[in-house]
PDB file of N, CA and C in Angstrom:
ATOM      1  N   HIS A   1       0.802  -1.194   0.000  1.00  0.00           N
ATOM      2  CA  HIS A   1       0.000   0.000   0.000  1.00  0.00           C
ATOM      3  C   HIS A   1       0.853   1.270   0.000  1.00  0.00           C
ATOM      4  N   ALA A   2       2.072   1.154   0.485  1.00  0.00           N
ATOM      5  CA  ALA A   2       2.946   2.331   0.527  1.00  0.00           C
ATOM      6  C   ALA A   2       3.267   2.821  -0.876  1.00  0.00           C
ATOM      7  N   VAL A   3       3.528   1.885  -1.783  1.00  0.00           N
ATOM      8  CA  VAL A   3       3.844   2.280  -3.164  1.00  0.00           C
ATOM      9  C   VAL A   3       2.632   2.948  -3.805  1.00  0.00           C
ATOM     10  N   ALA A   4       1.447   2.426  -3.547  1.00  0.00           N
ATOM     11  CA  ALA A   4       0.229   3.028  -4.108  1.00  0.00           C
ATOM     12  C   ALA A   4       0.042   4.448  -3.585  1.00  0.00           C
ATOM     13  N   GLY A   5       0.243   4.646  -2.294  1.00  0.00           N
ATOM     14  CA  GLY A   5       0.109   5.984  -1.722  1.00  0.00           C
ATOM     15  C   GLY A   5       1.151   6.943  -2.263  1.00  0.00           C
ATOM     16  N   LEU A   6       2.382   6.477  -2.368  1.00  0.00           N
ATOM     17  CA  LEU A   6       3.448   7.306  -2.920  1.00  0.00           C
ATOM     18  C   LEU A   6       3.155   7.668  -4.368  1.00  0.00           C
ATOM     19  N   THR A   7       2.635   6.709  -5.128  1.00  0.00           N
ATOM     20  CA  THR A   7       2.294   6.948  -6.533  1.00  0.00           C
ATOM     21  C   THR A   7       1.232   8.037  -6.650  1.00  0.00           C
ATOM     22  N   ARG A   8       0.161   7.919  -5.878  1.00  0.00           N
ATOM     23  CA  ARG A   8      -0.914   8.917  -5.935  1.00  0.00           C
ATOM     24  C   ARG A   8      -0.429  10.294  -5.481  1.00  0.00           C
ATOM     25  N   THR A   9       0.341  10.322  -4.404  1.00  0.00           N
ATOM     26  CA  THR A   9       0.832  11.602  -3.887  1.00  0.00           C
ATOM     27  C   THR A   9       1.754  12.287  -4.885  1.00  0.00           C
ATOM     28  N   ALA A  10       2.704  11.538  -5.427  1.00  0.00           N
ATOM     29  CA  ALA A  10       3.641  12.113  -6.401  1.00  0.00           C
ATOM     30  C   ALA A  10       2.915  12.533  -7.672  1.00  0.00           C
ATOM     31  N   ALA A  11       1.925  11.743  -8.096  1.00  0.00           N
ATOM     32  CA  ALA A  11       1.162  12.093  -9.299  1.00  0.00           C
ATOM     33  C   ALA A  11       0.445  13.425  -9.111  1.00  0.00           C
ATOM     34  N   ALA A  12      -0.176  13.612  -7.959  1.00  0.00           N
ATOM     35  CA  ALA A  12      -0.886  14.866  -7.687  1.00  0.00           C
ATOM     36  C   ALA A  12       0.086  16.038  -7.584  1.00  0.00           C
ATOM     37  N   GLU A  13       1.223  15.796  -6.972  1.00  0.00           N
ATOM     38  CA  GLU A  13       2.195  16.871  -6.764  1.00  0.00           C
ATOM     39  C   GLU A  13       2.858  17.333  -8.064  1.00  0.00           C
ATOM     40  N   TYR A  14       3.132  16.411  -8.968  1.00  0.00           N
ATOM     41  CA  TYR A  14       3.897  16.751 -10.171  1.00  0.00           C
ATOM     42  C   TYR A  14       3.071  16.874 -11.448  1.00  0.00           C
ATOM     43  N   ALA A  15       1.777  16.651 -11.374  1.00  0.00           N
ATOM     44  CA  ALA A  15       0.930  16.702 -12.573  1.00  0.00           C
ATOM     45  C   ALA A  15       1.009  18.048 -13.280  1.00  0.00           C
ATOM     46  N   LYS A  16       1.016  19.128 -12.531  1.00  0.00           N
ATOM     47  CA  LYS A  16       1.064  20.464 -13.149  1.00  0.00           C
ATOM     48  C   LYS A  16       2.376  20.719 -13.880  1.00  0.00           C
ATOM     49  N   ASP A  17       3.402  19.933 -13.568  1.00  0.00           N
ATOM     50  CA  ASP A  17       4.691  20.052 -14.252  1.00  0.00           C
ATOM     51  C   ASP A  17       4.771  19.129 -15.466  1.00  0.00           C
ATOM     52  N   GLY A  18       3.670  18.443 -15.758  1.00  0.00           N
ATOM     53  CA  GLY A  18       3.646  17.532 -16.897  1.00  0.00           C
ATOM     54  C   GLY A  18       4.326  16.201 -16.624  1.00  0.00           C
ATOM     55  N   ILE A  19       4.548  15.908 -15.356  1.00  0.00           N
ATOM     56  CA  ILE A  19       5.192  14.647 -14.983  1.00  0.00           C
ATOM     57  C   ILE A  19       4.120  13.665 -14.541  1.00  0.00           C
ATOM     58  N   ARG A  20       4.094  12.529 -15.194  1.00  0.00           N
ATOM     59  CA  ARG A  20       3.140  11.479 -14.837  1.00  0.00           C
ATOM     60  C   ARG A  20       3.833  10.455 -13.947  1.00  0.00           C
ATOM     61  N   VAL A  21       3.135   9.991 -12.933  1.00  0.00           N
ATOM     62  CA  VAL A  21       3.677   8.994 -12.014  1.00  0.00           C
ATOM     63  C   VAL A  21       2.675   7.856 -11.916  1.00  0.00           C
ATOM     64  N   ASN A  22       3.117   6.665 -12.273  1.00  0.00           N
ATOM     65  CA  ASN A  22       2.277   5.474 -12.220  1.00  0.00           C
ATOM     66  C   ASN A  22       3.087   4.336 -11.629  1.00  0.00           C
ATOM     67  N   ALA A  23       2.413   3.272 -11.253  1.00  0.00           N
ATOM     68  CA  ALA A  23       3.087   2.089 -10.721  1.00  0.00           C
ATOM     69  C   ALA A  23       2.598   0.862 -11.475  1.00  0.00           C
ATOM     70  N   LEU A  24       3.498  -0.054 -11.716  1.00  0.00           N
ATOM     71  CA  LEU A  24       3.129  -1.333 -12.309  1.00  0.00           C
ATOM     72  C   LEU A  24       3.189  -2.383 -11.210  1.00  0.00           C
ATOM     73  N   CYS A  25       2.121  -3.148 -11.076  1.00  0.00           N
ATOM     74  CA  CYS A  25       2.018  -4.173 -10.037  1.00  0.00           C
ATOM     75  C   CYS A  25       1.927  -5.535 -10.719  1.00  0.00           C
ATOM     76  N   PRO A  26       3.073  -6.159 -10.981  1.00  0.00           N
ATOM     77  CA  PRO A  26       3.050  -7.438 -11.689  1.00  0.00           C
ATOM     78  C   PRO A  26       2.769  -8.603 -10.750  1.00  0.00           C
ATOM     79  N   GLY A  27       2.259  -9.657 -11.334  1.00  0.00           N
ATOM     80  CA  GLY A  27       2.123 -10.910 -10.611  1.00  0.00           C
ATOM     81  C   GLY A  27       3.356 -11.752 -10.877  1.00  0.00           C
ATOM     82  N   ALA A  28       3.191 -13.050 -10.842  1.00  0.00           N
ATOM     83  CA  ALA A  28       4.312 -13.960 -11.090  1.00  0.00           C
ATOM     84  C   ALA A  28       4.734 -13.875 -12.554  1.00  0.00           C
ATOM     85  N   VAL A  29       6.044 -13.751 -12.758  1.00  0.00           N
ATOM     86  CA  VAL A  29       6.607 -13.629 -14.102  1.00  0.00           C
ATOM     87  C   VAL A  29       7.573 -14.784 -14.318  1.00  0.00           C
ATOM     88  N   ARG A  30       7.448 -15.438 -15.468  1.00  0.00           N
ATOM     89  CA  ARG A  30       8.316 -16.579 -15.772  1.00  0.00           C
ATOM     90  C   ARG A  30       9.743 -16.070 -16.004  1.00  0.00           C
ATOM     91  N   THR A  31      10.547 -16.164 -14.959  1.00  0.00           N
ATOM     92  CA  THR A  31      11.939 -15.730 -14.996  1.00  0.00           C
ATOM     93  C   THR A  31      12.802 -16.796 -14.330  1.00  0.00           C
ATOM     94  N   PRO A  32      14.121 -16.708 -14.479  1.00  0.00           N
ATOM     95  CA  PRO A  32      14.989 -17.646 -13.757  1.00  0.00           C
ATOM     96  C   PRO A  32      14.775 -17.587 -12.237  1.00  0.00           C
ATOM     97  N   MET A  33      14.474 -16.405 -11.716  1.00  0.00           N
ATOM     98  CA  MET A  33      14.230 -16.275 -10.277  1.00  0.00           C
ATOM     99  C   MET A  33      13.004 -17.090  -9.853  1.00  0.00           C
ATOM    100  N   LEU A  34      11.936 -17.041 -10.646  1.00  0.00           N
ATOM    101  CA  LEU A  34      10.743 -17.831 -10.339  1.00  0.00           C
ATOM    102  C   LEU A  34      11.063 -19.318 -10.439  1.00  0.00           C
ATOM    103  N   ALA A  35      11.824 -19.697 -11.451  1.00  0.00           N
ATOM    104  CA  ALA A  35      12.193 -21.106 -11.617  1.00  0.00           C
ATOM    105  C   ALA A  35      12.976 -21.601 -10.399  1.00  0.00           C
ATOM    106  N   ARG A  36      13.900 -20.785  -9.899  1.00  0.00           N
ATOM    107  CA  ARG A  36      14.658 -21.175  -8.700  1.00  0.00           C
ATOM    108  C   ARG A  36      13.730 -21.290  -7.495  1.00  0.00           C
ATOM    109  N   ALA A  37      12.785 -20.369  -7.377  1.00  0.00           N
ATOM    110  CA  ALA A  37      11.852 -20.399  -6.247  1.00  0.00           C
ATOM    111  C   ALA A  37      10.993 -21.662  -6.274  1.00  0.00           C
ATOM    112  N   LEU A  38      10.629 -22.092  -7.474  1.00  0.00           N
ATOM    113  CA  LEU A  38       9.813 -23.303  -7.606  1.00  0.00           C
ATOM    114  C   LEU A  38      10.655 -24.555  -7.416  1.00  0.00           C
ATOM    115  N   GLY A  39      11.971 -24.431  -7.574  1.00  0.00           N
ATOM    116  CA  GLY A  39      12.871 -25.562  -7.339  1.00  0.00           C
ATOM    117  C   GLY A  39      12.616 -26.765  -8.218  1.00  0.00           C
ATOM    118  N   GLY A  40      12.061 -26.553  -9.397  1.00  0.00           N
ATOM    119  CA  GLY A  40      11.801 -27.667 -10.304  1.00  0.00           C
ATOM    120  C   GLY A  40      10.630 -28.540  -9.887  1.00  0.00           C
ATOM    121  N   GLU A  41       9.868 -28.093  -8.930  1.00  0.00           N
ATOM    122  CA  GLU A  41       8.731 -28.882  -8.460  1.00  0.00           C
ATOM    123  C   GLU A  41       7.523 -28.618  -9.353  1.00  0.00           C
ATOM    124  N   ALA A  42       7.271 -29.545 -10.252  1.00  0.00           N
ATOM    125  CA  ALA A  42       6.187 -29.390 -11.224  1.00  0.00           C
ATOM    126  C   ALA A  42       4.824 -29.262 -10.539  1.00  0.00           C
ATOM    127  N   ALA A  43       4.618 -30.005  -9.460  1.00  0.00           N
ATOM    128  CA  ALA A  43       3.324 -29.954  -8.765  1.00  0.00           C
ATOM    129  C   ALA A  43       3.077 -28.567  -8.169  1.00  0.00           C
ATOM    130  N   LEU A  44       4.132 -27.953  -7.614  1.00  0.00           N
ATOM    131  CA  LEU A  44       3.992 -26.612  -7.055  1.00  0.00           C
ATOM    132  C   LEU A  44       3.701 -25.600  -8.153  1.00  0.00           C
ATOM    133  N   GLU A  45       4.420 -25.720  -9.279  1.00  0.00           N
ATOM    134  CA  GLU A  45       4.163 -24.809 -10.401  1.00  0.00           C
ATOM    135  C   GLU A  45       2.728 -24.952 -10.894  1.00  0.00           C
ATOM    136  N   LYS A  46       2.255 -26.183 -11.026  1.00  0.00           N
ATOM    137  CA  LYS A  46       0.884 -26.418 -11.499  1.00  0.00           C
ATOM    138  C   LYS A  46      -0.132 -25.797 -10.535  1.00  0.00           C
ATOM    139  N   LYS A  47       0.106 -25.947  -9.233  1.00  0.00           N
ATOM    140  CA  LYS A  47      -0.801 -25.393  -8.228  1.00  0.00           C
ATOM    141  C   LYS A  47      -0.820 -23.862  -8.298  1.00  0.00           C
ATOM    142  N   LEU A  48       0.350 -23.250  -8.427  1.00  0.00           N
ATOM    143  CA  LEU A  48       0.416 -21.792  -8.514  1.00  0.00           C
ATOM    144  C   LEU A  48      -0.228 -21.278  -9.794  1.00  0.00           C
ATOM    145  N   ARG A  49       0.015 -21.970 -10.901  1.00  0.00           N
ATOM    146  CA  ARG A  49      -0.612 -21.557 -12.166  1.00  0.00           C
ATOM    147  C   ARG A  49      -2.124 -21.660 -12.066  1.00  0.00           C
ATOM    148  N   ALA A  50      -2.612 -22.697 -11.439  1.00  0.00           N
ATOM    149  CA  ALA A  50      -4.056 -22.910 -11.319  1.00  0.00           C
ATOM    150  C   ALA A  50      -4.722 -21.809 -10.494  1.00  0.00           C
ATOM    151  N   ALA A  51      -3.959 -21.127  -9.647  1.00  0.00           N
ATOM    152  CA  ALA A  51      -4.511 -20.033  -8.843  1.00  0.00           C
ATOM    153  C   ALA A  51      -4.732 -18.778  -9.678  1.00  0.00           C
ATOM    154  N   HIS A  52      -4.194 -18.756 -10.880  1.00  0.00           N
ATOM    155  CA  HIS A  52      -4.353 -17.615 -11.785  1.00  0.00           C
ATOM    156  C   HIS A  52      -5.481 -17.912 -12.772  1.00  0.00           C
ATOM    157  N   PRO A  53      -6.429 -17.010 -12.945  1.00  0.00           N
ATOM    158  CA  PRO A  53      -7.508 -17.243 -13.900  1.00  0.00           C
ATOM    159  C   PRO A  53      -7.007 -17.572 -15.308  1.00  0.00           C
ATOM    160  N   MET A  54      -5.844 -17.046 -15.688  1.00  0.00           N
ATOM    161  CA  MET A  54      -5.316 -17.313 -17.027  1.00  0.00           C
ATOM    162  C   MET A  54      -4.496 -18.604 -17.065  1.00  0.00           C
ATOM    163  N   ASP A  55      -4.353 -19.274 -15.923  1.00  0.00           N
ATOM    164  CA  ASP A  55      -3.656 -20.558 -15.793  1.00  0.00           C
ATOM    165  C   ASP A  55      -2.230 -20.524 -16.350  1.00  0.00           C
ATOM    166  N   ARG A  56      -1.548 -19.409 -16.128  1.00  0.00           N
ATOM    167  CA  ARG A  56      -0.148 -19.314 -16.555  1.00  0.00           C
ATOM    168  C   ARG A  56       0.490 -18.129 -15.860  1.00  0.00           C
ATOM    169  N   PHE A  57       1.806 -18.067 -15.966  1.00  0.00           N
ATOM    170  CA  PHE A  57       2.546 -16.923 -15.452  1.00  0.00           C
ATOM    171  C   PHE A  57       2.758 -15.942 -16.590  1.00  0.00           C
ATOM    172  N   ALA A  58       3.039 -14.697 -16.248  1.00  0.00           N
ATOM    173  CA  ALA A  58       3.347 -13.694 -17.270  1.00  0.00           C
ATOM    174  C   ALA A  58       4.707 -13.997 -17.886  1.00  0.00           C
ATOM    175  N   GLU A  59       4.850 -13.629 -19.125  1.00  0.00           N
ATOM    176  CA  GLU A  59       6.158 -13.672 -19.779  1.00  0.00           C
ATOM    177  C   GLU A  59       6.791 -12.295 -19.593  1.00  0.00           C
ATOM    178  N   PRO A  60       8.109 -12.223 -19.484  1.00  0.00           N
ATOM    179  CA  PRO A  60       8.757 -10.923 -19.266  1.00  0.00           C
ATOM    180  C   PRO A  60       8.350  -9.851 -20.275  1.00  0.00           C
ATOM    181  N   HIS A  61       8.179 -10.238 -21.537  1.00  0.00           N
ATOM    182  CA  HIS A  61       7.824  -9.227 -22.544  1.00  0.00           C
ATOM    183  C   HIS A  61       6.429  -8.642 -22.298  1.00  0.00           C
ATOM    184  N   GLU A  62       5.551  -9.396 -21.664  1.00  0.00           N
ATOM    185  CA  GLU A  62       4.213  -8.873 -21.373  1.00  0.00           C
ATOM    186  C   GLU A  62       4.277  -7.772 -20.316  1.00  0.00           C
ATOM    187  N   ILE A  63       5.127  -7.942 -19.334  1.00  0.00           N
ATOM    188  CA  ILE A  63       5.309  -6.912 -18.310  1.00  0.00           C
ATOM    189  C   ILE A  63       6.009  -5.708 -18.925  1.00  0.00           C
ATOM    190  N   ALA A  64       7.013  -5.968 -19.763  1.00  0.00           N
ATOM    191  CA  ALA A  64       7.717  -4.872 -20.447  1.00  0.00           C
ATOM    192  C   ALA A  64       6.752  -4.067 -21.310  1.00  0.00           C
ATOM    193  N   ASN A  65       5.831  -4.735 -22.001  1.00  0.00           N
ATOM    194  CA  ASN A  65       4.856  -4.019 -22.835  1.00  0.00           C
ATOM    195  C   ASN A  65       3.953  -3.119 -22.001  1.00  0.00           C
ATOM    196  N   ALA A  66       3.576  -3.570 -20.816  1.00  0.00           N
ATOM    197  CA  ALA A  66       2.754  -2.736 -19.931  1.00  0.00           C
ATOM    198  C   ALA A  66       3.531  -1.494 -19.499  1.00  0.00           C
ATOM    199  N   ILE A  67       4.807  -1.676 -19.192  1.00  0.00           N
ATOM    200  CA  ILE A  67       5.648  -0.534 -18.808  1.00  0.00           C
ATOM    201  C   ILE A  67       5.802   0.427 -19.978  1.00  0.00           C
ATOM    202  N   LEU A  68       6.049  -0.119 -21.156  1.00  0.00           N
ATOM    203  CA  LEU A  68       6.188   0.733 -22.339  1.00  0.00           C
ATOM    204  C   LEU A  68       4.921   1.540 -22.587  1.00  0.00           C
ATOM    205  N   TRP A  69       3.763   0.917 -22.393  1.00  0.00           N
ATOM    206  CA  TRP A  69       2.504   1.646 -22.582  1.00  0.00           C
ATOM    207  C   TRP A  69       2.403   2.802 -21.585  1.00  0.00           C
ATOM    208  N   LEU A  70       2.730   2.532 -20.317  1.00  0.00           N
ATOM    209  CA  LEU A  70       2.656   3.593 -19.308  1.00  0.00           C
ATOM    210  C   LEU A  70       3.602   4.746 -19.628  1.00  0.00           C
ATOM    211  N   CYS A  71       4.703   4.450 -20.298  1.00  0.00           N
ATOM    212  CA  CYS A  71       5.691   5.489 -20.648  1.00  0.00           C
ATOM    213  C   CYS A  71       5.379   6.172 -21.974  1.00  0.00           C
ATOM    214  N   SER A  72       4.413   5.658 -22.705  1.00  0.00           N
ATOM    215  CA  SER A  72       4.140   6.163 -24.049  1.00  0.00           C
ATOM    216  C   SER A  72       3.130   7.309 -24.045  1.00  0.00           C
ATOM    217  N   GLU A  73       3.024   7.948 -25.196  1.00  0.00           N
ATOM    218  CA  GLU A  73       2.025   9.005 -25.386  1.00  0.00           C
ATOM    219  C   GLU A  73       0.605   8.435 -25.389  1.00  0.00           C
ATOM    220  N   GLN A  74       0.470   7.135 -25.620  1.00  0.00           N
ATOM    221  CA  GLN A  74      -0.863   6.518 -25.610  1.00  0.00           C
ATOM    222  C   GLN A  74      -1.504   6.598 -24.226  1.00  0.00           C
ATOM    223  N   SER A  75      -0.690   6.761 -23.206  1.00  0.00           N
ATOM    224  CA  SER A  75      -1.224   6.887 -21.842  1.00  0.00           C
ATOM    225  C   SER A  75      -0.969   8.290 -21.290  1.00  0.00           C
ATOM    226  N   SER A  76      -0.975   9.269 -22.175  1.00  0.00           N
ATOM    227  CA  SER A  76      -0.600  10.641 -21.796  1.00  0.00           C
ATOM    228  C   SER A  76      -1.512  11.279 -20.743  1.00  0.00           C
ATOM    229  N   PHE A  77      -2.700  10.751 -20.545  1.00  0.00           N
ATOM    230  CA  PHE A  77      -3.619  11.320 -19.554  1.00  0.00           C
ATOM    231  C   PHE A  77      -3.759  10.401 -18.341  1.00  0.00           C
ATOM    232  N   VAL A  78      -2.853   9.443 -18.223  1.00  0.00           N
ATOM    233  CA  VAL A  78      -2.883   8.490 -17.116  1.00  0.00           C
ATOM    234  C   VAL A  78      -1.816   8.885 -16.101  1.00  0.00           C
ATOM    235  N   THR A  79      -2.241   9.165 -14.895  1.00  0.00           N
ATOM    236  CA  THR A  79      -1.296   9.441 -13.811  1.00  0.00           C
ATOM    237  C   THR A  79      -1.933   9.056 -12.484  1.00  0.00           C
ATOM    238  N   GLY A  80      -1.108   8.628 -11.552  1.00  0.00           N
ATOM    239  CA  GLY A  80      -1.614   8.202 -10.251  1.00  0.00           C
ATOM    240  C   GLY A  80      -2.252   6.829 -10.277  1.00  0.00           C
ATOM    241  N   HIS A  81      -1.927   6.047 -11.290  1.00  0.00           N
ATOM    242  CA  HIS A  81      -2.585   4.756 -11.498  1.00  0.00           C
ATOM    243  C   HIS A  81      -1.669   3.601 -11.102  1.00  0.00           C
ATOM    244  N   GLN A  82      -2.260   2.570 -10.528  1.00  0.00           N
ATOM    245  CA  GLN A  82      -1.543   1.331 -10.265  1.00  0.00           C
ATOM    246  C   GLN A  82      -2.053   0.297 -11.261  1.00  0.00           C
ATOM    247  N   LEU A  83      -1.257   0.017 -12.266  1.00  0.00           N
ATOM    248  CA  LEU A  83      -1.644  -0.941 -13.301  1.00  0.00           C
ATOM    249  C   LEU A  83      -1.267  -2.339 -12.833  1.00  0.00           C
ATOM    250  N   THR A  84      -2.263  -3.161 -12.635  1.00  0.00           N
ATOM    251  CA  THR A  84      -2.037  -4.532 -12.193  1.00  0.00           C
ATOM    252  C   THR A  84      -1.944  -5.429 -13.413  1.00  0.00           C
ATOM    253  N   ALA A  85      -0.850  -6.170 -13.498  1.00  0.00           N
ATOM    254  CA  ALA A  85      -0.632  -7.111 -14.600  1.00  0.00           C
ATOM    255  C   ALA A  85      -0.333  -8.466 -13.970  1.00  0.00           C
ATOM    256  N   ASP A  86      -1.390  -9.131 -13.518  1.00  0.00           N
ATOM    257  CA  ASP A  86      -1.198 -10.386 -12.790  1.00  0.00           C
ATOM    258  C   ASP A  86      -2.080 -11.524 -13.298  1.00  0.00           C
ATOM    259  N   GLY A  87      -2.556 -11.407 -14.520  1.00  0.00           N
ATOM    260  CA  GLY A  87      -3.363 -12.482 -15.093  1.00  0.00           C
ATOM    261  C   GLY A  87      -4.686 -12.700 -14.377  1.00  0.00           C
ATOM    262  N   GLY A  88      -5.159 -11.698 -13.672  1.00  0.00           N
ATOM    263  CA  GLY A  88      -6.432 -11.804 -12.969  1.00  0.00           C
ATOM    264  C   GLY A  88      -6.327 -12.346 -11.551  1.00  0.00           C
ATOM    265  N   PHE A  89      -5.104 -12.578 -11.070  1.00  0.00           N
ATOM    266  CA  PHE A  89      -4.910 -13.167  -9.743  1.00  0.00           C
ATOM    267  C   PHE A  89      -5.600 -12.359  -8.647  1.00  0.00           C
ATOM    268  N   THR A  90      -5.454 -11.037  -8.663  1.00  0.00           N
ATOM    269  CA  THR A  90      -6.069 -10.219  -7.611  1.00  0.00           C
ATOM    270  C   THR A  90      -7.554  -9.965  -7.853  1.00  0.00           C
ATOM    271  N   ALA A  91      -8.064 -10.400  -8.995  1.00  0.00           N
ATOM    272  CA  ALA A  91      -9.488 -10.213  -9.293  1.00  0.00           C
ATOM    273  C   ALA A  91     -10.349 -11.279  -8.627  1.00  0.00           C
ATOM    274  N   ILE A  92      -9.712 -12.360  -8.193  1.00  0.00           N
ATOM    275  CA  ILE A  92     -10.499 -13.445  -7.587  1.00  0.00           C
ATOM    276  C   ILE A  92     -10.265 -13.530  -6.093  1.00  0.00           C
TER     277      ILE A  92
END
């Protein structure tokens, strides 16, 4: 919650200067770090994937694309937002 509060506060403070402040809140991302955390345990990976409505982990490029969108002109009127990219995990 601290990051969300900091994001909203900074967004309000710097908006008049044309500075947008947003936060990306990713879920599990298929990376070497996640693989080490799972320790090669297929049953644990299957259980964690099943907890996600999309039944998979994010790929790094999907998180990168969300960041690129937040930094682009396509989101020029977006500030103070926490973009959740977790495959629906927090929706359930």
